[in-house]
Amino acid sequence: MKRGDICIALLLLAVAAAVLLLRPQGKPVVYVNGQRITASTEINGVVIELQNGKARVQSSPCRDQICVHAGWLERPGDVAVCLPQRVSVEIRSGKSAIDAVAY
Amino acid sequence: MVDLGISARSKVAYWGVFAALALALSFAESWVAPLLQLPLGVKPGLSNIAVMLAAGVLGLPAGLAVALAKALFAGFTRGLTALLLSGAGGLCSALLVGLLLRRGHRQAQKQTKTGVTATGVGILGGVTHNLAQLALAALLTQTPGVFWLLPQMIVCGVIAGAVTGTLAGRIRILLHQA
Ligand SMILES: [Zn+2]
């Protein structure tokens, strides 16, 4: 490993850190395949459980169960994807926490 | 492309060896990967060693061919989604590695000055592999939010790419001596 290799690695890791810092803050709102949901639901055989503003893939007929193992999603930017079933579960930011304090 | 002074006939043999290596590693990986539980089911990219070797030793077309063989194998064993994921990741990283090495050869002196080795090329290849898969996942699920997985994907790509790149570099040195 030479200096150039280390520079490449550090640069990429810096991008990763920057994206982490850019994650939205605020009230968590659950979206499934781009649609907002407010209760547990099922889509393409994937069962999505909602509880206290948190969401998780409870079960899925897919082979690898990556989506299930993603566990509970609670902060904006958290996302679980089941590619075989074409399902995404994401937490987006609702009204921002700062707005909530200001008004 | 690295001119190893390989005869045309043994070049054909190398194509076969790299393709077989890619399939064997894909097979091994399909057992190991579920244990790691990486986001999206991303594979650590062991089979990318074969793609990188083919691109580095035989040139870009061979790299793309091995990536394609790997994708078709994934498709036969694990279905359409696996085919698309493997294809996107493999072809993009083969393209990048092939072009980088070709460029690196044209500017051999410049390359030693910046000090980028097979490890660095592997890191770029590994991250490209994961970013292509991430983009495909965003496309397939119509969910731009998938890009919040970028940090994990970059970290996985850097680690896996450093390992595969270093290994590919070592194997290439062995091939030079053979
Ligand atoms: Zn799944």
Short mmCIF file of C-alpha atoms and ligand atoms in Angstrom, two decimals:
data_model
loop_
_atom_site.label_atom_id
_atom_site.label_comp_id
_atom_site.label_asym_id
_atom_site.label_seq_id
_atom_site.Cartn_x
_atom_site.Cartn_y
_atom_site.Cartn_z
CA MET A 1 0.00 0.00 0.00
CA LYS A 2 1.47 3.33 -1.07
CA ARG A 3 0.60 6.91 -0.24
CA GLY A 4 -1.67 7.20 -3.28
CA ASP A 5 -3.71 4.21 -2.14
CA ILE A 6 -4.14 5.69 1.33
CA CYS A 7 -5.21 9.05 -0.18
CA ILE A 8 -7.87 7.29 -2.28
CA ALA A 9 -9.18 5.40 0.76
CA LEU A 10 -9.24 8.51 2.98
CA LEU A 11 -10.98 10.60 0.32
CA LEU A 12 -13.73 8.00 -0.09
CA LEU A 13 -14.15 7.64 3.68
CA ALA A 14 -14.43 11.44 3.94
CA VAL A 15 -17.30 11.34 1.42
CA ALA A 16 -18.97 8.65 3.56
CA ALA A 17 -18.62 10.80 6.68
CA ALA A 18 -19.98 13.86 4.86
CA VAL A 19 -23.10 11.95 3.80
CA LEU A 20 -23.62 10.85 7.41
CA LEU A 21 -23.53 14.51 8.50
CA LEU A 22 -26.02 15.45 5.76
CA ARG A 23 -28.71 13.09 7.07
CA PRO A 24 -31.94 14.97 7.68
CA GLN A 25 -33.07 15.75 11.21
CA GLY A 26 -36.64 15.98 12.41
CA LYS A 27 -39.80 14.08 13.07
CA PRO A 28 -39.70 10.57 11.57
CA VAL A 29 -42.28 9.81 8.89
CA VAL A 30 -42.51 6.33 7.35
CA TYR A 31 -42.66 5.85 3.57
CA VAL A 32 -43.12 2.55 1.76
CA ASN A 33 -42.25 2.59 -1.95
CA GLY A 34 -42.58 6.36 -1.90
CA GLN A 35 -46.01 6.37 -0.24
CA ARG A 36 -46.50 7.66 3.27
CA ILE A 37 -47.96 5.06 5.63
CA THR A 38 -49.43 5.53 9.11
CA ALA A 39 -50.26 1.93 10.01
CA SER A 40 -48.76 -1.54 9.57
CA THR A 41 -49.18 -2.75 6.01
CA GLU A 42 -48.29 -5.46 3.51
CA ILE A 43 -46.94 -5.03 0.00
CA ASN A 44 -45.69 -7.71 -2.45
CA GLY A 45 -45.83 -10.21 0.42
CA VAL A 46 -43.58 -8.04 2.60
CA VAL A 47 -45.13 -7.31 6.01
CA ILE A 48 -44.21 -3.91 7.44
CA GLU A 49 -44.83 -3.24 11.10
CA LEU A 50 -45.30 0.26 12.51
CA GLN A 51 -44.90 0.94 16.22
CA ASN A 52 -44.41 4.27 18.05
CA GLY A 53 -43.19 5.97 14.89
CA LYS A 54 -40.66 3.21 14.24
CA ALA A 55 -40.95 0.78 11.33
CA ARG A 56 -39.49 -2.58 10.42
CA VAL A 57 -39.88 -5.36 7.91
CA GLN A 58 -41.50 -8.03 10.05
CA SER A 59 -41.44 -10.79 7.45
CA SER A 60 -40.72 -11.26 3.77
CA PRO A 61 -40.89 -14.20 1.36
CA CYS A 62 -37.45 -13.27 -0.05
CA ARG A 63 -34.47 -15.65 0.14
CA ASP A 64 -31.77 -13.68 1.91
CA GLN A 65 -33.97 -11.83 4.47
CA ILE A 66 -31.67 -8.80 4.28
CA CYS A 67 -34.72 -6.55 4.66
CA VAL A 68 -35.84 -8.32 7.85
CA HIS A 69 -32.38 -8.16 9.37
CA ALA A 70 -32.24 -4.40 8.80
CA GLY A 71 -34.31 -4.26 12.02
CA TRP A 72 -36.13 -1.23 13.37
CA LEU A 73 -35.86 2.02 11.42
CA GLU A 74 -36.36 5.12 13.53
CA ARG A 75 -34.29 8.11 12.41
CA PRO A 76 -34.78 10.03 9.15
CA GLY A 77 -32.44 8.51 6.57
CA ASP A 78 -32.86 4.96 7.89
CA VAL A 79 -33.86 2.68 5.03
CA ALA A 80 -34.50 -1.02 4.45
CA VAL A 81 -34.76 -2.47 0.97
CA CYS A 82 -36.10 -5.80 -0.25
CA LEU A 83 -34.87 -5.89 -3.81
CA PRO A 84 -36.30 -9.29 -4.78
CA GLN A 85 -39.79 -8.07 -3.76
CA ARG A 86 -39.15 -4.50 -4.99
CA VAL A 87 -40.05 -2.95 -1.65
CA SER A 88 -38.39 -0.05 0.14
CA VAL A 89 -39.12 1.21 3.64
CA GLU A 90 -37.64 4.56 4.54
CA ILE A 91 -37.87 7.12 7.30
CA ARG A 92 -38.09 10.64 5.97
CA SER A 93 -38.05 13.83 7.92
CA GLY A 94 -41.46 15.35 8.58
CA LYS A 95 -41.66 18.83 10.07
CA SER A 96 -38.13 19.54 11.24
CA ALA A 97 -37.33 19.49 14.93
CA ILE A 98 -36.17 23.11 14.73
CA ASP A 99 -39.50 24.25 13.27
CA ALA A 100 -41.33 22.35 15.99
CA VAL A 101 -39.44 24.30 18.63
CA ALA A 102 -39.84 27.66 16.86
CA TYR A 103 -43.62 27.51 16.46
CA MET B 1 -2.97 -3.86 -21.09
CA VAL B 2 -0.02 -5.64 -19.57
CA ASP B 3 2.09 -7.29 -22.23
CA LEU B 4 3.21 -10.48 -20.58
CA GLY B 5 4.43 -11.92 -23.83
CA ILE B 6 1.61 -14.42 -23.57
CA SER B 7 0.90 -16.30 -26.79
CA ALA B 8 -2.52 -16.00 -28.36
CA ARG B 9 -3.31 -19.57 -27.41
CA SER B 10 -2.47 -19.21 -23.73
CA LYS B 11 -4.47 -15.96 -23.72
CA VAL B 12 -7.57 -17.96 -24.58
CA ALA B 13 -6.68 -20.31 -21.73
CA TYR B 14 -6.41 -17.33 -19.35
CA TRP B 15 -9.90 -16.11 -20.36
CA GLY B 16 -11.23 -19.52 -19.38
CA VAL B 17 -9.25 -19.64 -16.13
CA PHE B 18 -10.48 -16.20 -15.02
CA ALA B 19 -14.09 -17.00 -15.92
CA ALA B 20 -13.89 -20.28 -13.97
CA LEU B 21 -12.27 -18.46 -11.04
CA ALA B 22 -15.09 -15.87 -11.05
CA LEU B 23 -17.73 -18.60 -10.95
CA ALA B 24 -15.97 -20.55 -8.20
CA LEU B 25 -15.59 -17.42 -6.06
CA SER B 26 -19.22 -16.39 -6.72
CA PHE B 27 -20.27 -19.81 -5.50
CA ALA B 28 -18.12 -19.56 -2.36
CA GLU B 29 -19.41 -16.05 -1.77
CA SER B 30 -23.07 -17.06 -1.91
CA TRP B 31 -22.38 -19.12 1.23
CA VAL B 32 -20.37 -16.48 3.09
CA ALA B 33 -22.32 -13.32 2.18
CA PRO B 34 -25.59 -14.02 4.07
CA LEU B 35 -23.56 -14.34 7.29
CA LEU B 36 -22.24 -10.79 6.91
CA GLN B 37 -25.69 -9.23 6.35
CA LEU B 38 -24.43 -6.27 4.37
CA PRO B 39 -27.06 -3.71 3.30
CA LEU B 40 -28.96 -4.63 0.11
CA GLY B 41 -27.33 -8.06 0.23
CA VAL B 42 -24.16 -6.64 -1.23
CA LYS B 43 -21.50 -9.29 -1.67
CA PRO B 44 -18.00 -8.61 -0.37
CA GLY B 45 -16.91 -8.93 -3.99
CA LEU B 46 -14.48 -11.84 -3.78
CA SER B 47 -15.35 -12.81 -7.33
CA ASN B 48 -14.28 -9.31 -8.35
CA ILE B 49 -10.69 -10.55 -7.98
CA ALA B 50 -11.22 -12.57 -11.16
CA VAL B 51 -12.78 -9.57 -12.93
CA MET B 52 -9.89 -7.30 -11.89
CA LEU B 53 -7.28 -9.87 -12.91
CA ALA B 54 -8.91 -10.36 -16.31
CA ALA B 55 -9.15 -6.59 -16.84
CA GLY B 56 -5.58 -6.07 -15.63
CA VAL B 57 -3.82 -8.95 -17.37
CA LEU B 58 -5.85 -9.45 -20.55
CA GLY B 59 -7.43 -6.02 -20.93
CA LEU B 60 -10.83 -4.38 -20.74
CA PRO B 61 -12.80 -6.74 -23.06
CA ALA B 62 -11.76 -9.77 -20.98
CA GLY B 63 -12.70 -7.97 -17.77
CA LEU B 64 -16.16 -7.19 -19.14
CA ALA B 65 -16.58 -10.76 -20.43
CA VAL B 66 -15.73 -12.25 -17.02
CA ALA B 67 -18.09 -9.76 -15.30
CA LEU B 68 -20.83 -10.82 -17.72
CA ALA B 69 -20.18 -14.53 -17.09
CA LYS B 70 -20.37 -13.85 -13.35
CA ALA B 71 -23.69 -11.98 -13.76
CA LEU B 72 -25.22 -14.77 -15.85
CA PHE B 73 -24.12 -17.31 -13.23
CA ALA B 74 -25.76 -15.21 -10.51
CA GLY B 75 -28.89 -15.02 -12.66
CA PHE B 76 -29.10 -18.79 -13.16
CA THR B 77 -28.55 -19.58 -9.49
CA ARG B 78 -30.33 -16.71 -7.74
CA GLY B 79 -32.72 -15.07 -10.19
CA LEU B 80 -33.22 -11.84 -12.11
CA THR B 81 -32.51 -9.39 -9.28
CA ALA B 82 -29.17 -11.09 -8.60
CA LEU B 83 -28.35 -10.98 -12.32
CA LEU B 84 -29.03 -7.25 -12.50
CA LEU B 85 -27.13 -6.49 -9.27
CA SER B 86 -24.13 -8.60 -10.21
CA GLY B 87 -24.12 -7.23 -13.76
CA ALA B 88 -24.30 -3.58 -12.72
CA GLY B 89 -21.58 -3.97 -10.08
CA GLY B 90 -19.27 -6.20 -12.12
CA LEU B 91 -19.45 -4.35 -15.44
CA CYS B 92 -18.98 -0.90 -13.85
CA SER B 93 -15.98 -1.99 -11.78
CA ALA B 94 -14.44 -3.90 -14.72
CA LEU B 95 -14.85 -0.80 -16.86
CA LEU B 96 -13.19 1.43 -14.27
CA VAL B 97 -10.35 -0.97 -13.47
CA GLY B 98 -9.72 -1.70 -17.16
CA LEU B 99 -9.62 2.00 -18.08
CA LEU B 100 -7.48 2.94 -15.04
CA LEU B 101 -4.90 0.27 -15.82
CA ARG B 102 -4.80 1.17 -19.51
CA ARG B 103 -4.30 4.84 -18.60
CA GLY B 104 -1.79 3.86 -15.92
CA HIS B 105 0.28 2.09 -18.52
CA ARG B 106 0.29 4.97 -20.91
CA GLN B 107 1.48 7.22 -18.08
CA ALA B 108 3.60 4.69 -16.26
CA GLN B 109 5.92 7.31 -14.82
CA LYS B 110 3.14 9.53 -13.57
CA GLN B 111 1.60 6.52 -11.85
CA THR B 112 4.69 5.67 -9.84
CA LYS B 113 4.91 9.30 -8.81
CA THR B 114 1.41 9.34 -7.34
CA GLY B 115 2.09 5.92 -5.85
CA VAL B 116 -1.17 4.17 -6.65
CA THR B 117 -0.84 0.38 -6.59
CA ALA B 118 -3.23 -2.48 -7.33
CA THR B 119 -4.61 -1.88 -3.82
CA GLY B 120 -5.78 1.63 -4.75
CA VAL B 121 -7.25 0.44 -8.04
CA GLY B 122 -9.02 -2.32 -6.11
CA ILE B 123 -10.48 0.20 -3.65
CA LEU B 124 -11.86 2.29 -6.52
CA GLY B 125 -13.19 -0.88 -8.18
CA GLY B 126 -14.83 -2.08 -4.96
CA VAL B 127 -16.53 1.25 -4.27
CA THR B 128 -17.67 1.54 -7.90
CA HIS B 129 -19.10 -1.98 -7.64
CA ASN B 130 -21.17 -1.01 -4.58
CA LEU B 131 -22.25 2.41 -5.90
CA ALA B 132 -23.52 0.82 -9.14
CA GLN B 133 -25.56 -1.62 -7.05
CA LEU B 134 -26.88 1.21 -4.89
CA ALA B 135 -27.94 3.19 -7.96
CA LEU B 136 -29.67 0.12 -9.37
CA ALA B 137 -31.48 -0.46 -6.06
CA ALA B 138 -32.68 3.16 -6.05
CA LEU B 139 -33.89 2.71 -9.62
CA LEU B 140 -35.64 -0.64 -9.06
CA THR B 141 -37.51 0.59 -5.98
CA GLN B 142 -37.96 4.19 -7.23
CA THR B 143 -36.55 5.32 -3.90
CA PRO B 144 -33.88 8.04 -3.87
CA GLY B 145 -33.71 7.58 -0.07
CA VAL B 146 -31.69 4.41 -0.74
CA PHE B 147 -28.69 6.73 -1.19
CA TRP B 148 -28.59 7.23 2.59
CA LEU B 149 -26.94 3.79 2.58
CA LEU B 150 -23.97 5.39 0.81
CA PRO B 151 -21.68 5.53 3.89
CA GLN B 152 -22.04 1.80 4.63
CA MET B 153 -21.59 0.96 0.96
CA ILE B 154 -18.43 3.09 0.69
CA VAL B 155 -16.89 1.57 3.82
CA CYS B 156 -17.66 -1.98 2.63
CA GLY B 157 -16.29 -1.14 -0.83
CA VAL B 158 -13.06 0.32 0.55
CA ILE B 159 -12.37 -2.71 2.78
CA ALA B 160 -13.36 -5.36 0.22
CA GLY B 161 -11.61 -3.47 -2.59
CA ALA B 162 -8.36 -3.13 -0.65
CA VAL B 163 -8.34 -6.89 0.00
CA THR B 164 -9.27 -7.94 -3.55
CA GLY B 165 -6.97 -5.35 -5.15
CA THR B 166 -3.99 -6.41 -3.05
CA LEU B 167 -4.67 -10.08 -3.82
CA ALA B 168 -5.08 -9.35 -7.53
CA GLY B 169 -1.77 -7.47 -7.49
CA ARG B 170 0.01 -10.39 -5.83
CA ILE B 171 -1.47 -12.91 -8.26
CA ARG B 172 -0.52 -10.70 -11.20
CA ILE B 173 3.08 -10.65 -9.99
CA LEU B 174 3.01 -14.45 -9.84
CA LEU B 175 1.66 -14.57 -13.40
CA HIS B 176 4.50 -12.30 -14.51
CA GLN B 177 7.02 -14.72 -13.07
CA ALA B 178 5.36 -17.80 -14.51
ZN ZN C 1 -36.07 -9.10 1.51
#
